Coordinates of C-alpha atoms in Angstrom, one line a residue:
X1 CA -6.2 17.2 2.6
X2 CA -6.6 15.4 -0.4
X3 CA -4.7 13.7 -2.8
X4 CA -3.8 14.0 -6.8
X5 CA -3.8 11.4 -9.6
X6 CA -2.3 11.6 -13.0
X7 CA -4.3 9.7 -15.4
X8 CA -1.8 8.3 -17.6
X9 CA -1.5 5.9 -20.6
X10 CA -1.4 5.2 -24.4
X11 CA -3.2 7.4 -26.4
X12 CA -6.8 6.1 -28.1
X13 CA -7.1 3.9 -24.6
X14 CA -10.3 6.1 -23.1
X15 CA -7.9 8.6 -20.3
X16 CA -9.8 11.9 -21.4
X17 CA -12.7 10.1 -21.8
X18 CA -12.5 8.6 -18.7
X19 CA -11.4 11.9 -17.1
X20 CA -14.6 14.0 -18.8
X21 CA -16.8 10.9 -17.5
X22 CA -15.4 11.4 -14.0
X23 CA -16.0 15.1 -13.6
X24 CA -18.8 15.2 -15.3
X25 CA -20.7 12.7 -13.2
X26 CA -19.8 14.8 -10.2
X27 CA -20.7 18.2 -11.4
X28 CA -24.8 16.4 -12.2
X29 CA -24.6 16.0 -8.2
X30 CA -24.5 19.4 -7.7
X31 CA -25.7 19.7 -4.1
X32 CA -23.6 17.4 -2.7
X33 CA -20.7 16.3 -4.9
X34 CA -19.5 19.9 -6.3
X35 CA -17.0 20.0 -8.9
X36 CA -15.0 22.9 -10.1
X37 CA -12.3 23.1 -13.1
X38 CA -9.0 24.3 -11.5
X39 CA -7.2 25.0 -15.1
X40 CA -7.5 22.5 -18.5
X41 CA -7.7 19.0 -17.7
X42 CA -7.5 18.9 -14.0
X43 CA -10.9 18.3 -12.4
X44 CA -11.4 18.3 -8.6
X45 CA -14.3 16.5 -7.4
X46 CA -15.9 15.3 -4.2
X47 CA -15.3 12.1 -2.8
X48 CA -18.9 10.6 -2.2
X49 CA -19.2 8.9 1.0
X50 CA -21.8 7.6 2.5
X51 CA -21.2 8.5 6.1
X52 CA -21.0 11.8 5.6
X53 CA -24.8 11.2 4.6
X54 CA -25.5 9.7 7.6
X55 CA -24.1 11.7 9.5
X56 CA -25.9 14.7 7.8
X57 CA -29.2 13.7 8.0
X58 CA -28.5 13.1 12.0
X59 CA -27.1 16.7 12.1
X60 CA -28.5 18.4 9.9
X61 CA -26.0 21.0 9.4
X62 CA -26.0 24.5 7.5
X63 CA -23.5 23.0 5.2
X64 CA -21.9 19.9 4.2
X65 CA -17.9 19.8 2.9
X66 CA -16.8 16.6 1.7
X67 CA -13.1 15.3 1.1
X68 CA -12.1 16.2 -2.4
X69 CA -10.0 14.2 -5.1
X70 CA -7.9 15.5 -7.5
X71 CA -7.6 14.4 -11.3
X72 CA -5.1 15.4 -14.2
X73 CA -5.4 14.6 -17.4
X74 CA -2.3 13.9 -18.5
X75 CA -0.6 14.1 -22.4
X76 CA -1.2 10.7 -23.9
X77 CA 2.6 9.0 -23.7
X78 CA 4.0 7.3 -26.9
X79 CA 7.6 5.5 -27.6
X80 CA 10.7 7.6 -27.0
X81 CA 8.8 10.1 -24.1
X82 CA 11.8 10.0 -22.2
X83 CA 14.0 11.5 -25.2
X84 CA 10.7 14.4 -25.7
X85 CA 9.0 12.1 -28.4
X86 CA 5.7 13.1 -28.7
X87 CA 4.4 15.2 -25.9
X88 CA 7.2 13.3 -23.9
X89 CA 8.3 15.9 -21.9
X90 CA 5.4 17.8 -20.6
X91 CA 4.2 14.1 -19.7
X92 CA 7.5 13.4 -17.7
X93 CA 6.9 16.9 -15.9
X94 CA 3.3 16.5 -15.5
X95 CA 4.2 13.1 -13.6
X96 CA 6.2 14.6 -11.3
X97 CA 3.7 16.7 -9.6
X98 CA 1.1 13.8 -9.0
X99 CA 1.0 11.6 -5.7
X100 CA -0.1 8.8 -7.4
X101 CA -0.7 7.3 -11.6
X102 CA -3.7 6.1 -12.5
X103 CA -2.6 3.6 -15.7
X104 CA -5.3 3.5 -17.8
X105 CA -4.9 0.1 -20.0
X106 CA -7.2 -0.5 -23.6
X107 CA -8.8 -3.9 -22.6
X108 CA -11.7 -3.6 -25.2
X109 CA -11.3 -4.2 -29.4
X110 CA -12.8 -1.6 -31.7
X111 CA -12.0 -1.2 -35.5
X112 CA -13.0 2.0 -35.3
X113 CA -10.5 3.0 -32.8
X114 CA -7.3 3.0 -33.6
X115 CA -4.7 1.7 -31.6
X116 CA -1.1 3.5 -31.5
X117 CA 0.7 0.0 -31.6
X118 CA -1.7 -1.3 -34.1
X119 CA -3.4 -4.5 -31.6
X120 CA -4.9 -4.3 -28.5
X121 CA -2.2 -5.5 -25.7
X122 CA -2.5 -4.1 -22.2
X123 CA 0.2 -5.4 -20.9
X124 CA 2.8 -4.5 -23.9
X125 CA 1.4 -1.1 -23.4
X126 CA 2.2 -0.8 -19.5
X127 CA 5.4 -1.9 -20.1
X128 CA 6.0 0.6 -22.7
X129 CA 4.8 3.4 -20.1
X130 CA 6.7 1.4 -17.5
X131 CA 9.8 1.4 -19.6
X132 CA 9.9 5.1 -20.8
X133 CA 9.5 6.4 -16.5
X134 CA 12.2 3.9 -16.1
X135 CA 14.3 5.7 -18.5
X136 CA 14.3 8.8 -17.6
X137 CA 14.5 7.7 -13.9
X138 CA 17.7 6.1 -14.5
X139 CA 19.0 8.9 -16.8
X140 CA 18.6 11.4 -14.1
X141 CA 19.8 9.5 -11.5
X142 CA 23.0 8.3 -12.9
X143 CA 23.9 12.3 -13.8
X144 CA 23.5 12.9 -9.9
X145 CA 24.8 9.5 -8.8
X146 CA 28.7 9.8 -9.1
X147 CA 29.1 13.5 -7.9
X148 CA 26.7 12.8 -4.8
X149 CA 28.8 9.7 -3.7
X150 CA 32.1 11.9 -4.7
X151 CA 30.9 14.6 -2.4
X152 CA 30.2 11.7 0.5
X153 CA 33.7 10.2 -0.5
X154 CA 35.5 13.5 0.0
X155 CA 33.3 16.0 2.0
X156 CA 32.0 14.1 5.0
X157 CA 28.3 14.8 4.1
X158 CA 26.5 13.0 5.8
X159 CA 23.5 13.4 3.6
X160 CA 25.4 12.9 0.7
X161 CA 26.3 9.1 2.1
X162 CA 22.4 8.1 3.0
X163 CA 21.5 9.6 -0.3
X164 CA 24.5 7.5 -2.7
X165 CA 23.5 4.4 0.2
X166 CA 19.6 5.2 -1.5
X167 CA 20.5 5.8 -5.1
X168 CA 22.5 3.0 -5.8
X169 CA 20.1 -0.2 -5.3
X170 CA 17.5 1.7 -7.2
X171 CA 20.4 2.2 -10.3
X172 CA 20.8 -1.2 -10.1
X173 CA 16.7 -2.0 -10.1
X174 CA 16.4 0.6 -13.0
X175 CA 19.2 -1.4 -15.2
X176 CA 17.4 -4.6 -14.2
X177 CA 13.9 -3.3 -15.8
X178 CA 12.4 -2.6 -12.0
X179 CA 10.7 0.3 -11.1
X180 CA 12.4 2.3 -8.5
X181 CA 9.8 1.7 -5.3
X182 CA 10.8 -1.9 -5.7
X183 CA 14.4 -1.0 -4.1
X184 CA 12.8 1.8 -1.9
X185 CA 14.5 1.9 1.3
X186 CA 12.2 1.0 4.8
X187 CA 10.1 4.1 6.1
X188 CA 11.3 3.2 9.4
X189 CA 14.7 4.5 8.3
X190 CA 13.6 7.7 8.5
X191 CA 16.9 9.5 7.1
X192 CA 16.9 7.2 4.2
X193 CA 13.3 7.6 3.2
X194 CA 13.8 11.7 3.4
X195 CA 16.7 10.8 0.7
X196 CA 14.3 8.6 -1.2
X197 CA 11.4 11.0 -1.6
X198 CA 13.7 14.1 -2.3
X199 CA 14.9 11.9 -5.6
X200 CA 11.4 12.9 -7.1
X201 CA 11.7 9.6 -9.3
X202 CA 8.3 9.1 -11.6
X203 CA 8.5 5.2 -11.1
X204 CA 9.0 5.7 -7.1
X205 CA 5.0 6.9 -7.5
X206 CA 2.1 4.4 -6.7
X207 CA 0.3 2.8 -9.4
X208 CA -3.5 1.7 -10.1
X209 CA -4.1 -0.4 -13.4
X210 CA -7.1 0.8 -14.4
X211 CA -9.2 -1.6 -16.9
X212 CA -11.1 0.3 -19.8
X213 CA -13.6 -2.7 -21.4
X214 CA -16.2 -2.9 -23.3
X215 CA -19.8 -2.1 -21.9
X216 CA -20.8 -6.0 -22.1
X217 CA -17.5 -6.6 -19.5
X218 CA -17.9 -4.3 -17.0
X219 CA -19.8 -6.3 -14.8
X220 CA -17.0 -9.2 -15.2
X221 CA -13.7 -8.2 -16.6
X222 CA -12.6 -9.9 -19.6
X223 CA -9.1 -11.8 -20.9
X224 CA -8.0 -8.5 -21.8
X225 CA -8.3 -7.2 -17.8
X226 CA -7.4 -10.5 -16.7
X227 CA -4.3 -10.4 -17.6
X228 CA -3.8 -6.6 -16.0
X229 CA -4.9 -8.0 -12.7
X230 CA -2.2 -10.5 -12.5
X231 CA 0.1 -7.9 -13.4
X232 CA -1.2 -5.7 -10.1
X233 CA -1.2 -8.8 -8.4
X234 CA 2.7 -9.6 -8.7
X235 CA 3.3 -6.0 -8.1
X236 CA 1.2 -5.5 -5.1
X237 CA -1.1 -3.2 -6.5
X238 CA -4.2 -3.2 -7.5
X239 CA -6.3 -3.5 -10.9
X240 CA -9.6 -1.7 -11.5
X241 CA -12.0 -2.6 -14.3
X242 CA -14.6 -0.1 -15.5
X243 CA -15.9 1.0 -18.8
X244 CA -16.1 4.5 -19.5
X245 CA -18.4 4.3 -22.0
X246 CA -21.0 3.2 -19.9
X247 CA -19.1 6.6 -17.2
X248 CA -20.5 8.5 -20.2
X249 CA -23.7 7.4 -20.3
X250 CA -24.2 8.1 -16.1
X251 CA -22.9 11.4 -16.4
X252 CA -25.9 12.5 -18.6
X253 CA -28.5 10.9 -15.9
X254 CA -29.3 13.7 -13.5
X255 CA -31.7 11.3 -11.6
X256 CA -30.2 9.7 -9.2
X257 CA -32.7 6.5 -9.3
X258 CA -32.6 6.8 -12.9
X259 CA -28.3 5.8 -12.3
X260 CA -28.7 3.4 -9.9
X261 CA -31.5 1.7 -11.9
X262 CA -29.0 1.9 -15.0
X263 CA -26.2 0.6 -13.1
X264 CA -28.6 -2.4 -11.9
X265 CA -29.5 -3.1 -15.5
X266 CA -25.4 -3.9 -16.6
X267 CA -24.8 -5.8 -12.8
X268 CA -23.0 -2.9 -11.6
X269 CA -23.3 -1.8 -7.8
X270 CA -21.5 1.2 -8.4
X271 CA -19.7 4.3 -10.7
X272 CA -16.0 3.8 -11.7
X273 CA -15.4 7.0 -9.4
X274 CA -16.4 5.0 -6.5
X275 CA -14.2 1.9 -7.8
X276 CA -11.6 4.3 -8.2
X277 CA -11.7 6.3 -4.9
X278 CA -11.6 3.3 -3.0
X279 CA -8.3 1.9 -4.6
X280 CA -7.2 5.0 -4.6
X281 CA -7.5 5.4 -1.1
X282 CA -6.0 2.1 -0.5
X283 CA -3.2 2.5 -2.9
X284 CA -1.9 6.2 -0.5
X285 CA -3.3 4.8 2.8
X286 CA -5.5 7.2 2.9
X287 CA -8.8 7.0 5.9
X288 CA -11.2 9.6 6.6
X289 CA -12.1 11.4 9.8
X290 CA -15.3 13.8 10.7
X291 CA -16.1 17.2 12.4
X292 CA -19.8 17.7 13.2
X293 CA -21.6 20.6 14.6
X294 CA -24.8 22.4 13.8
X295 CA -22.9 24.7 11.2
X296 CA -20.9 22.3 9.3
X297 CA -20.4 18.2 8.4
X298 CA -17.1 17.9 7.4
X299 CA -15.3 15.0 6.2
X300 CA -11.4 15.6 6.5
X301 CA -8.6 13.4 3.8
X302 CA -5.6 11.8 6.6
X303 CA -2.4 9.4 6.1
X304 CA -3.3 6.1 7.9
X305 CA -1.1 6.2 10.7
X306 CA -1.5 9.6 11.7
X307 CA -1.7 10.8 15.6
X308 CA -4.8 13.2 16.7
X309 CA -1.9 16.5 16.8
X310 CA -1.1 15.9 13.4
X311 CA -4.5 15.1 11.7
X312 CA -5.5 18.3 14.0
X313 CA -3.4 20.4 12.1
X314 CA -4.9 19.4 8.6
X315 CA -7.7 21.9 9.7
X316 CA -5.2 24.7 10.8
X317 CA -1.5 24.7 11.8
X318 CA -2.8 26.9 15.2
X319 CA -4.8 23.4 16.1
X320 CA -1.4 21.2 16.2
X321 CA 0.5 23.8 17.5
X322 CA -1.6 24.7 20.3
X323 CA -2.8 20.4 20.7
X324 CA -4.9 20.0 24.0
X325 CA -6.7 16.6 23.6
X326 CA -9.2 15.1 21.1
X327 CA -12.7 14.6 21.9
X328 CA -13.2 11.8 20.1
X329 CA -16.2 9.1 19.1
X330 CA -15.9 6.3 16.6
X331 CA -18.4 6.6 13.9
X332 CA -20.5 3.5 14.7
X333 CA -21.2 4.9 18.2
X334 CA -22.0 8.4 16.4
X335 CA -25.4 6.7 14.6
X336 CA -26.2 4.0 17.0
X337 CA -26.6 6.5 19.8
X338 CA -28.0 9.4 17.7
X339 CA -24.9 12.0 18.1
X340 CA -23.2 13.3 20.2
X341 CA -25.3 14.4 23.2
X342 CA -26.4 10.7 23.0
X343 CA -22.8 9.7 22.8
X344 CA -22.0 11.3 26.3
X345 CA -25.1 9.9 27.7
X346 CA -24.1 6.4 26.9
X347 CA -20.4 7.1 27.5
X348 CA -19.1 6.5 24.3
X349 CA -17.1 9.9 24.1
X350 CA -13.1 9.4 24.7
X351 CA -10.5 11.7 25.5
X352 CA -7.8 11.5 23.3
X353 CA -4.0 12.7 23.5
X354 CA -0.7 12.9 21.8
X355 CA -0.4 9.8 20.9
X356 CA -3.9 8.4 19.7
X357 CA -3.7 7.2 15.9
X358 CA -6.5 8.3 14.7
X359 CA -8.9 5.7 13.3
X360 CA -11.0 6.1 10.1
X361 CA -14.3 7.3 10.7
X362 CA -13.4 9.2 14.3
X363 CA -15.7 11.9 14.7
X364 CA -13.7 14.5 16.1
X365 CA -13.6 17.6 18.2
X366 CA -10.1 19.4 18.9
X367 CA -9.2 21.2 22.1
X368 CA -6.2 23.3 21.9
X369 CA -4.6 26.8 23.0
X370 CA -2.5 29.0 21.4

């Protein structure tokens, strides 16, 4: 399991250079962060992860399979998208098919580079984004709205009600400039939140701001980014800042000391895939669990939250189906006591059943019969 993000925004604001930066500086790390073009710009890469190294060179396996992530380039958006302005459209459509949008923001001045609205204003341009998702949000749902609650009125549906019950706060959000997650109904409504997801509205999708400054403020931010951050910050999401110039410029290092000493040089710690990953992660509530054996390290993508059955059946349907128990040692455990033999010695290992939630970093082992 992984997960897909549409890179979005403006055009002339650094997405596809952003996205070629990305790819690129996974494909150099060819032995362990593959990457592989599924069709034009959509890259998949691996998710680097530094327990998965750890746990390698413990192992020492026949092969290692990390966790992948999934980027789309998507059609640069400009005013009007949501009347098929532009590329308007196929960037509505694209939208769709994404779990989550990456917003990337211009938070740099260049002469040379022109900008679409002629000045450089992040937050005028995620509102025009914002405002154009919006649109067509509340375009498709008032064509739906008054038959669905006509067919509730008159037919009895029962789904028909929960669904006119979900549509109609988020009409009233979308008239009042608010995105629809911000009148989602509660996930513990279970019924409701089946309604909610079926809607397929662009602005129920999470968002990351991404930052796109200048190579002297990547290590800070500037006002520019500044600004974007209290944005995410009143919207309860999150604002990344990375340059992709200076993505560029890492992707053509092969060394691996030659990038960290690079990154060293401009007070960075780490890429803008890394920065990215782990908002990313946060943003869908993503965590990570392990299998480990002497063929194969594999780090497997799961929904916080998740029992042992279900993140079982991530790997194959047969292993949720057929559930037994989860062997199961947290990852700490794994390295302090040198595996898993080590683990049992010690007794660190746990049985797991039905009900165990699955914690990030579990090393796992499955037991089931079909």
């Amino acid at each position: 399991m992984g997960f897909n993000c549409g890179i979005v925004g403006l055009p002339n604001v650094g997405k596809s250079t952003l996205f070629n930066a990305l790819t690129q500086t996974i494909a150099a790390q060819a032995a362990n962060f593959p990457f592989c073009t599924i069709e034009p710009n959509t890259g998949r890469v691996a998710v680097p992860d530094k327990r998965l190294a750890q746990l390698t060179e413990l192992v020492k396996p026949r092969m290692v399979t990390p966790t992948q992530l999934e980027f789309v380039d998507i059609a640069g958006l400009v005013k009007g998208a949501s009347k098929g302005e532009g590329l308007g459209n196929q960037f509505l459509a694209n939208i769709r098919e994404v779990d989550a949008i990456i917003h990337v923001l211009r938070c740099f001045e260049n002469e040379n580079i022109t900008h679409v609205e002629g000045s450089v204003d992040p937050l005028r341009d995620a509102e025009i984004v914002d405002t154009e998702l919006m649109i067509a949000d509340l375009e498709s749902l008032e064509k739906r709205f008054e038959q669905t609650k006509k067919k509730a009125q008159t037919g009895g549906d029962k789904e028909s009600k929960i669904r006119a019950q979900v549509m109609e706060p988020i009409i009233g959000a979308l008239r009042a400039g608010k995105p629809a997650r911000t009148a989602a109904p509660s996930k513990d409504d279970k019924e409701a939140w089946k309604q909610y997801e079926m809607l397929q509205l662009l602005t129920s999708k999470p968002v990351l701001y991404v930052c796109n400054v200048d190579e002297e403020s990547a290590a800070t931010g500037n006002a520019f980014s500044q600004k974007v951050a209290e944005k995410a910050k009143a919207e309860g999401t999150e604002a990344v800042v990375i340059s992709a110039e200076i993505e560029a410029e890492v992707a053509q290092l092969e060394n691996e000391d030659e990038k960290k000493e690079f990154l060293e040089s401009l007070g960075l710690e780490e890429t803008g895939l890394a920065k990215i990953i782990r908002a990313g992660y946060k943003l869908l509530g993503l965590q990570t669990y392990f299998t480990c054996g002497p063929k194969e390290v594999r780090a497997w993508t799961f929904l916080k939250g998740s029992k042992a059955p279900q993140c079982a059946g991530i790997i194959h349907s047969d292993f949720e189906r057929g559930f037994i128990r989860a062997e199961t040692i947290s990852f700490d455990d794994f390295i302090k006591f040198g595996g898993e033999q080590g683990c049992k010695e010690a007794g660190k290992v746990r049985s797991e059943g039905k009900e165990y939630v699955v914690q990030d970093g579990d090393v796992l082992e499955f037991l089931f019969n079909v």
